[in-house]
PDB file of C-alpha atoms in Angstrom:
ATOM      1  CA  ASP A 146       0.231   0.056   0.107  1.00 71.00           C
ATOM      2  CA  GLN A 147       1.546   3.127  -1.206  1.00 86.00           C
ATOM      3  CA  GLN A 148       1.659   5.851   1.581  1.00 92.00           C
ATOM      4  CA  VAL A 149       3.213   8.289  -0.749  1.00 96.00           C
ATOM      5  CA  LYS A 150       2.320   8.680  -4.321  1.00 96.00           C
ATOM      6  CA  GLN A 151       3.790  10.472  -7.273  1.00 96.00           C
ATOM      7  CA  ASN A 152       1.025   9.940  -9.715  1.00 92.00           C
ATOM      8  CA  SER A 153       3.165  11.141 -12.794  1.00 95.00           C
ATOM      9  CA  PRO A 154       5.611   8.968 -13.780  1.00 95.00           C
ATOM     10  CA  SER A 155       7.255  11.893 -16.328  1.00 97.00           C
ATOM     11  CA  LEU A 156       7.489  15.594 -17.036  1.00 98.00           C
ATOM     12  CA  SER A 157       8.933  17.117 -19.931  1.00 98.00           C
ATOM     13  CA  VAL A 158       9.216  21.002 -19.822  1.00 98.00           C
ATOM     14  CA  GLN A 159      11.217  23.480 -21.798  1.00 98.00           C
ATOM     15  CA  GLU A 160      14.330  25.052 -20.479  1.00 98.00           C
ATOM     16  CA  GLY A 161      13.862  28.303 -18.696  1.00 98.00           C
ATOM     17  CA  ARG A 162       9.837  27.441 -17.810  1.00 98.00           C
ATOM     18  CA  ILE A 163       8.449  26.275 -14.611  1.00 98.00           C
ATOM     19  CA  SER A 164       8.563  22.537 -13.364  1.00 98.00           C
ATOM     20  CA  ILE A 165       5.834  21.361 -11.122  1.00 98.00           C
ATOM     21  CA  LEU A 166       6.038  17.859  -9.381  1.00 98.00           C
ATOM     22  CA  ASN A 167       3.683  16.897  -7.293  1.00 98.00           C
ATOM     23  CA  CYS A 168       3.332  14.171  -4.401  1.00 98.00           C
ATOM     24  CA  ASP A 169       0.562  12.825  -2.425  1.00 98.00           C
ATOM     25  CA  TYR A 170       0.576  11.211   0.915  1.00 97.00           C
ATOM     26  CA  THR A 171      -2.237   9.346   2.894  1.00 95.00           C
ATOM     27  CA  ASN A 172      -0.311   8.963   6.547  1.00 91.00           C
ATOM     28  CA  SER A 173      -1.371  11.694   8.775  1.00 91.00           C
ATOM     29  CA  MET A 174       1.804  10.610  11.250  1.00 90.00           C
ATOM     30  CA  PHE A 175       4.153  12.273   8.515  1.00 92.00           C
ATOM     31  CA  ASP A 176       5.806  15.132   9.926  1.00 90.00           C
ATOM     32  CA  TYR A 177       8.545  15.608   7.617  1.00 93.00           C
ATOM     33  CA  PHE A 178       8.736  15.737   3.571  1.00 95.00           C
ATOM     34  CA  LEU A 179      11.747  15.805   1.864  1.00 95.00           C
ATOM     35  CA  TRP A 180      12.529  15.625  -2.209  1.00 97.00           C
ATOM     36  CA  TYR A 181      15.373  14.043  -3.373  1.00 97.00           C
ATOM     37  CA  LYS A 182      17.149  14.181  -7.134  1.00 97.00           C
ATOM     38  CA  LYS A 183      18.536  11.203  -8.650  1.00 96.00           C
ATOM     39  CA  TYR A 184      20.718  10.937 -11.661  1.00 96.00           C
ATOM     40  CA  PRO A 185      21.410   7.975 -13.783  1.00 93.00           C
ATOM     41  CA  ALA A 186      24.222   5.462 -12.031  1.00 91.00           C
ATOM     42  CA  GLU A 187      23.880   7.645  -9.038  1.00 94.00           C
ATOM     43  CA  GLY A 188      22.503   7.410  -5.463  1.00 96.00           C
ATOM     44  CA  PRO A 189      19.770   9.724  -4.788  1.00 96.00           C
ATOM     45  CA  THR A 190      21.003  12.940  -3.429  1.00 96.00           C
ATOM     46  CA  PHE A 191      18.869  15.517  -1.086  1.00 95.00           C
ATOM     47  CA  LEU A 192      17.697  18.591  -2.753  1.00 96.00           C
ATOM     48  CA  ILE A 193      15.190  20.518  -0.342  1.00 96.00           C
ATOM     49  CA  SER A 194      12.872  19.294   2.738  1.00 94.00           C
ATOM     50  CA  ILE A 195       9.649  21.038   4.750  1.00 95.00           C
ATOM     51  CA  SER A 196       8.346  20.343   8.271  1.00 93.00           C
ATOM     52  CA  SER A 197       4.732  20.070   8.550  1.00 92.00           C
ATOM     53  CA  ILE A 198       4.371  23.336  10.730  1.00 93.00           C
ATOM     54  CA  LYS A 199       5.514  25.077   7.464  1.00 94.00           C
ATOM     55  CA  ASP A 200       3.463  25.523   4.037  1.00 95.00           C
ATOM     56  CA  LYS A 201       6.740  26.821   1.962  1.00 97.00           C
ATOM     57  CA  ASN A 202      10.301  26.609   1.819  1.00 96.00           C
ATOM     58  CA  GLU A 203      12.139  27.975  -0.698  1.00 97.00           C
ATOM     59  CA  ASP A 204      15.935  27.212  -1.992  1.00 96.00           C
ATOM     60  CA  GLY A 205      17.322  29.161  -5.021  1.00 97.00           C
ATOM     61  CA  ARG A 206      15.198  27.944  -7.821  1.00 98.00           C
ATOM     62  CA  PHE A 207      13.476  25.359  -6.012  1.00 98.00           C
ATOM     63  CA  THR A 208      10.483  25.730  -3.583  1.00 98.00           C
ATOM     64  CA  VAL A 209       8.369  23.238  -1.982  1.00 98.00           C
ATOM     65  CA  PHE A 210       4.772  23.953  -0.893  1.00 98.00           C
ATOM     66  CA  LEU A 211       2.957  21.759   1.332  1.00 98.00           C
ATOM     67  CA  ASN A 212      -1.061  21.660   1.720  1.00 97.00           C
ATOM     68  CA  LYS A 213      -1.931  19.592   4.932  1.00 96.00           C
ATOM     69  CA  SER A 214      -5.276  19.378   4.568  1.00 95.00           C
ATOM     70  CA  ALA A 215      -5.272  18.044   1.209  1.00 96.00           C
ATOM     71  CA  LYS A 216      -2.019  15.655   2.033  1.00 97.00           C
ATOM     72  CA  HIS A 217      -0.342  17.038  -0.999  1.00 97.00           C
ATOM     73  CA  LEU A 218       3.000  18.480  -1.715  1.00 97.00           C
ATOM     74  CA  SER A 219       4.833  20.240  -4.826  1.00 98.00           C
ATOM     75  CA  LEU A 220       8.061  21.068  -5.817  1.00 98.00           C
ATOM     76  CA  HIS A 221       8.385  24.100  -8.191  1.00 98.00           C
ATOM     77  CA  ILE A 222      11.629  24.312 -10.241  1.00 98.00           C
ATOM     78  CA  VAL A 223      11.765  28.071 -11.551  1.00 98.00           C
ATOM     79  CA  PRO A 224      13.550  28.567 -14.176  1.00 98.00           C
ATOM     80  CA  SER A 225      13.976  24.860 -15.305  1.00 98.00           C
ATOM     81  CA  GLN A 226      17.631  24.025 -16.727  1.00 98.00           C
ATOM     82  CA  PRO A 227      18.564  21.249 -18.583  1.00 97.00           C
ATOM     83  CA  GLY A 228      20.946  19.884 -15.641  1.00 97.00           C
ATOM     84  CA  ASP A 229      17.751  19.535 -13.649  1.00 98.00           C
ATOM     85  CA  SER A 230      16.828  16.621 -15.939  1.00 98.00           C
ATOM     86  CA  ALA A 231      16.653  13.594 -13.569  1.00 97.00           C
ATOM     87  CA  VAL A 232      14.395  11.396 -11.128  1.00 97.00           C
ATOM     88  CA  TYR A 233      12.628  13.232  -8.588  1.00 98.00           C
ATOM     89  CA  PHE A 234      11.772  11.184  -5.491  1.00 97.00           C
ATOM     90  CA  CYS A 235       8.899  12.653  -2.850  1.00 97.00           C
ATOM     91  CA  ALA A 236       9.728  11.324   0.384  1.00 96.00           C
ATOM     92  CA  ALA A 237       8.144  11.535   3.903  1.00 95.00           C
ATOM     93  CA  ARG A 238       9.077  10.993   7.529  1.00 92.00           C
ATOM     94  CA  ASN A 239       6.904   8.899   9.855  1.00 87.00           C
ATOM     95  CA  SER A 240       6.864  10.220  13.287  1.00 83.00           C
ATOM     96  CA  LEU A 241       4.783   7.822  15.236  1.00 78.00           C
ATOM     97  CA  ARG A 242       6.709   6.106  18.056  1.00 77.00           C
ATOM     98  CA  GLY A 243       7.576   2.573  17.425  1.00 77.00           C
ATOM     99  CA  SER A 244       9.806   0.551  14.873  1.00 72.00           C
ATOM    100  CA  THR A 245       8.881   2.941  11.906  1.00 79.00           C
ATOM    101  CA  LEU A 246       9.709   6.112  13.870  1.00 79.00           C
ATOM    102  CA  GLY A 247      11.982   8.236  11.500  1.00 80.00           C
ATOM    103  CA  ARG A 248      11.657   5.918   8.530  1.00 87.00           C
ATOM    104  CA  LEU A 249      11.147   7.471   5.137  1.00 91.00           C
ATOM    105  CA  TYR A 250       8.558   6.269   3.040  1.00 92.00           C
ATOM    106  CA  PHE A 251       9.255   7.248  -0.966  1.00 94.00           C
ATOM    107  CA  GLY A 252       7.169   7.789  -3.703  1.00 95.00           C
ATOM    108  CA  ARG A 253       7.661   6.108  -7.193  1.00 95.00           C
ATOM    109  CA  GLY A 254       9.645   9.087  -8.483  1.00 96.00           C
ATOM    110  CA  THR A 255       8.815  11.302 -11.356  1.00 97.00           C
ATOM    111  CA  GLN A 256      11.238  11.578 -14.144  1.00 97.00           C
ATOM    112  CA  LEU A 257      12.039  15.202 -15.404  1.00 98.00           C
ATOM    113  CA  THR A 258      13.233  16.061 -18.673  1.00 98.00           C
ATOM    114  CA  VAL A 259      14.125  19.592 -19.425  1.00 98.00           C
ATOM    115  CA  TRP A 260      14.402  20.202 -23.086  1.00 96.00           C
ATOM    116  CA  PRO A 261      16.602  23.437 -24.756  1.00 93.00           C
TER     117      PRO A 261
ATOM    118  CA  ASP B 367      30.684  14.309   0.347  1.00 51.00           C
ATOM    119  CA  ALA B 368      29.414  11.806   2.684  1.00 59.00           C
ATOM    120  CA  GLY B 369      31.516   9.031   3.784  1.00 91.00           C
ATOM    121  CA  ILE B 370      29.568   5.825   2.280  1.00 96.00           C
ATOM    122  CA  THR B 371      30.536   3.146  -0.226  1.00 96.00           C
ATOM    123  CA  GLN B 372      28.896   0.290  -1.517  1.00 97.00           C
ATOM    124  CA  SER B 373      30.817  -2.575  -3.135  1.00 96.00           C
ATOM    125  CA  PRO B 374      30.786  -3.895  -5.729  1.00 97.00           C
ATOM    126  CA  ARG B 375      29.298  -1.266  -8.003  1.00 96.00           C
ATOM    127  CA  HIS B 376      28.159  -4.328 -10.399  1.00 97.00           C
ATOM    128  CA  LYS B 377      27.720  -7.717 -10.062  1.00 97.00           C
ATOM    129  CA  VAL B 378      26.629 -10.479 -12.483  1.00 97.00           C
ATOM    130  CA  THR B 379      25.384 -13.886 -10.593  1.00 96.00           C
ATOM    131  CA  GLU B 380      23.893 -17.057 -11.209  1.00 96.00           C
ATOM    132  CA  THR B 381      20.603 -17.973  -9.780  1.00 97.00           C
ATOM    133  CA  GLY B 382      20.558 -19.942  -6.610  1.00 97.00           C
ATOM    134  CA  THR B 383      23.922 -18.572  -5.542  1.00 96.00           C
ATOM    135  CA  PRO B 384      24.376 -16.513  -2.260  1.00 96.00           C
ATOM    136  CA  VAL B 385      25.313 -12.988  -2.935  1.00 97.00           C
ATOM    137  CA  THR B 386      26.339 -10.284  -0.128  1.00 98.00           C
ATOM    138  CA  LEU B 387      26.542  -6.451  -0.914  1.00 98.00           C
ATOM    139  CA  ARG B 388      28.671  -4.327   1.483  1.00 98.00           C
ATOM    140  CA  CYS B 389      27.725  -0.726   2.756  1.00 98.00           C
ATOM    141  CA  HIS B 390      30.632   1.217   4.415  1.00 98.00           C
ATOM    142  CA  GLN B 391      30.531   4.496   6.265  1.00 97.00           C
ATOM    143  CA  THR B 392      32.851   6.538   7.706  1.00 96.00           C
ATOM    144  CA  GLU B 393      30.447   8.935   9.267  1.00 93.00           C
ATOM    145  CA  ASN B 394      29.781   6.641  12.416  1.00 93.00           C
ATOM    146  CA  HIS B 395      26.200   7.020  11.768  1.00 92.00           C
ATOM    147  CA  ARG B 396      23.848   5.080  13.960  1.00 93.00           C
ATOM    148  CA  TYR B 397      21.054   4.298  11.498  1.00 93.00           C
ATOM    149  CA  MET B 398      21.599   2.610   8.311  1.00 96.00           C
ATOM    150  CA  TYR B 399      19.337   1.043   5.447  1.00 96.00           C
ATOM    151  CA  TRP B 400      19.005  -0.994   2.436  1.00 98.00           C
ATOM    152  CA  TYR B 401      16.667  -0.220  -0.568  1.00 97.00           C
ATOM    153  CA  ARG B 402      15.996  -1.571  -3.889  1.00 97.00           C
ATOM    154  CA  GLN B 403      14.957   0.438  -6.947  1.00 95.00           C
ATOM    155  CA  ASP B 404      12.959  -1.069  -9.921  1.00 93.00           C
ATOM    156  CA  PRO B 405      11.311   0.633 -12.473  1.00 87.00           C
ATOM    157  CA  GLY B 406       7.467   1.631 -11.574  1.00 85.00           C
ATOM    158  CA  HIS B 407       8.286   0.816  -7.640  1.00 89.00           C
ATOM    159  CA  GLY B 408      10.606   3.639  -6.522  1.00 88.00           C
ATOM    160  CA  LEU B 409      12.542   3.113  -3.389  1.00 93.00           C
ATOM    161  CA  ARG B 410      11.404  -0.048  -1.179  1.00 94.00           C
ATOM    162  CA  LEU B 411      13.098  -0.580   1.873  1.00 94.00           C
ATOM    163  CA  ILE B 412      14.516  -4.248   2.569  1.00 97.00           C
ATOM    164  CA  HIS B 413      16.006  -4.008   5.786  1.00 96.00           C
ATOM    165  CA  TYR B 414      17.435  -1.730   8.214  1.00 95.00           C
ATOM    166  CA  SER B 415      19.803  -1.245  11.200  1.00 95.00           C
ATOM    167  CA  TYR B 416      19.437   1.039  14.284  1.00 92.00           C
ATOM    168  CA  GLY B 417      22.711   0.104  15.839  1.00 92.00           C
ATOM    169  CA  VAL B 418      25.423  -2.982  16.207  1.00 94.00           C
ATOM    170  CA  LYS B 419      23.512  -6.428  15.760  1.00 92.00           C
ATOM    171  CA  ASP B 420      20.038  -4.192  15.830  1.00 93.00           C
ATOM    172  CA  THR B 421      18.276  -5.050  12.579  1.00 94.00           C
ATOM    173  CA  ASP B 422      14.825  -5.188  11.347  1.00 93.00           C
ATOM    174  CA  LYS B 423      12.539  -6.006   8.142  1.00 94.00           C
ATOM    175  CA  GLY B 424      11.461  -3.770   5.786  1.00 92.00           C
ATOM    176  CA  GLU B 425       8.600  -3.692   3.208  1.00 91.00           C
ATOM    177  CA  VAL B 426      10.254  -6.266   0.935  1.00 95.00           C
ATOM    178  CA  SER B 427      12.731  -8.524   2.928  1.00 96.00           C
ATOM    179  CA  ASP B 428      11.632 -12.054   1.724  1.00 96.00           C
ATOM    180  CA  GLY B 429      14.797 -13.701   0.464  1.00 96.00           C
ATOM    181  CA  TYR B 430      17.215 -11.498   2.030  1.00 97.00           C
ATOM    182  CA  SER B 431      19.017 -11.099   5.156  1.00 97.00           C
ATOM    183  CA  VAL B 432      21.607  -8.244   6.824  1.00 97.00           C
ATOM    184  CA  SER B 433      24.169  -8.344   9.625  1.00 97.00           C
ATOM    185  CA  ARG B 434      25.746  -5.453  11.400  1.00 97.00           C
ATOM    186  CA  SER B 435      28.552  -6.416  13.178  1.00 96.00           C
ATOM    187  CA  LYS B 436      30.372  -3.053  13.315  1.00 96.00           C
ATOM    188  CA  THR B 437      28.885   0.530  13.314  1.00 96.00           C
ATOM    189  CA  GLU B 438      30.792   1.238   9.868  1.00 97.00           C
ATOM    190  CA  ASP B 439      29.316  -1.908   8.082  1.00 97.00           C
ATOM    191  CA  PHE B 440      26.033  -3.056   7.098  1.00 98.00           C
ATOM    192  CA  LEU B 441      26.138  -6.542   4.787  1.00 98.00           C
ATOM    193  CA  LEU B 442      23.283  -7.450   2.546  1.00 98.00           C
ATOM    194  CA  THR B 443      22.757 -11.122   1.813  1.00 98.00           C
ATOM    195  CA  LEU B 444      20.692 -12.830  -0.637  1.00 97.00           C
ATOM    196  CA  GLU B 445      20.599 -16.225   0.470  1.00 93.00           C
ATOM    197  CA  SER B 446      19.990 -17.952  -3.061  1.00 96.00           C
ATOM    198  CA  ALA B 447      19.668 -15.276  -5.770  1.00 97.00           C
ATOM    199  CA  THR B 448      16.759 -15.249  -7.980  1.00 97.00           C
ATOM    200  CA  SER B 449      16.190 -13.178 -11.247  1.00 97.00           C
ATOM    201  CA  SER B 450      13.344 -10.931  -9.257  1.00 96.00           C
ATOM    202  CA  GLN B 451      16.371 -10.093  -7.502  1.00 97.00           C
ATOM    203  CA  THR B 452      17.739  -8.173 -10.130  1.00 97.00           C
ATOM    204  CA  SER B 453      17.734  -4.531  -9.211  1.00 97.00           C
ATOM    205  CA  VAL B 454      20.123  -1.551  -8.148  1.00 97.00           C
ATOM    206  CA  TYR B 455      20.521  -1.811  -4.422  1.00 98.00           C
ATOM    207  CA  PHE B 456      21.223   1.688  -2.410  1.00 98.00           C
ATOM    208  CA  CYS B 457      22.548   1.995   1.106  1.00 98.00           C
ATOM    209  CA  ALA B 458      21.556   4.788   3.067  1.00 96.00           C
ATOM    210  CA  ILE B 459      22.733   6.211   6.529  1.00 95.00           C
ATOM    211  CA  SER B 460      21.150   8.441   8.638  1.00 92.00           C
ATOM    212  CA  GLU B 461      22.340  10.347  11.841  1.00 87.00           C
ATOM    213  CA  SER B 462      19.303  10.593  13.963  1.00 83.00           C
ATOM    214  CA  LEU B 463      15.353   9.819  13.529  1.00 79.00           C
ATOM    215  CA  THR B 464      14.181  13.240  14.288  1.00 77.00           C
ATOM    216  CA  GLY B 465      15.585  16.889  14.717  1.00 72.00           C
ATOM    217  CA  LYS B 466      17.401  19.315  12.364  1.00 67.00           C
ATOM    218  CA  ASN B 467      20.174  16.730  11.311  1.00 67.00           C
ATOM    219  CA  TYR B 468      17.473  14.165   9.803  1.00 80.00           C
ATOM    220  CA  GLY B 469      17.980  13.170   6.560  1.00 85.00           C
ATOM    221  CA  TYR B 470      19.208  10.005   4.367  1.00 92.00           C
ATOM    222  CA  THR B 471      22.500  10.278   2.779  1.00 94.00           C
ATOM    223  CA  PHE B 472      22.822   7.705  -0.236  1.00 96.00           C
ATOM    224  CA  GLY B 473      25.493   5.494  -1.752  1.00 97.00           C
ATOM    225  CA  SER B 474      26.006   5.067  -5.045  1.00 96.00           C
ATOM    226  CA  GLY B 475      24.259   1.879  -5.803  1.00 97.00           C
ATOM    227  CA  THR B 476      24.956  -1.655  -6.559  1.00 98.00           C
ATOM    228  CA  ARG B 477      23.677  -3.028  -9.777  1.00 97.00           C
ATOM    229  CA  LEU B 478      22.843  -6.645  -9.526  1.00 98.00           C
ATOM    230  CA  THR B 479      22.114  -8.823 -12.366  1.00 97.00           C
ATOM    231  CA  VAL B 480      20.916 -12.597 -11.362  1.00 97.00           C
ATOM    232  CA  VAL B 481      21.207 -14.671 -14.802  1.00 96.00           C
TER     233      VAL B 481
END
């Protein structure tokens, strides 16, 4: 049962435009959300995160928005660059005490392609 | 660049043979994880460790075992490799479960092919 869902397997955007990657979650015990970026033949690398007590976090060209009532978050990349082409994973941390405390749950990823 | 290395980077093995993948960290992080990545499935947790000799199962643990005899090493063993275990395996480390230092750092992965 997928607790973190990325319903778009792929997204194609022209260079300079905005890329919006979406993520939905089902577990209300998630308290921290992260985006990871993955290039081919490399491990995922941390991109940006947001706590559940906030609704927006910005870092340069990357902004993450969180809508807790809708259990939805999105990653905005503005402007998009060809070097942003990668797989993006949404992840959520479980805050429920017990054996799963602190565990990250990942979505299936979205392949972003930025074309010139 | 976090000190986490996976070995081997690539391996081809035959069905039915045992295989061990190694994750080595120099960060002295307490928490270590093994994931597999497959098309259409994203990253799925196989096993994790909360300390030396403290391990537990993740979502897709069948056919896998782990050991952690030292803080820096987390071994993943496929007892008898099957073609369904062809995948890319990632190790991850974390300093804490909560707090401002929270976050996973991933290794570069091991591509395993079972023929």
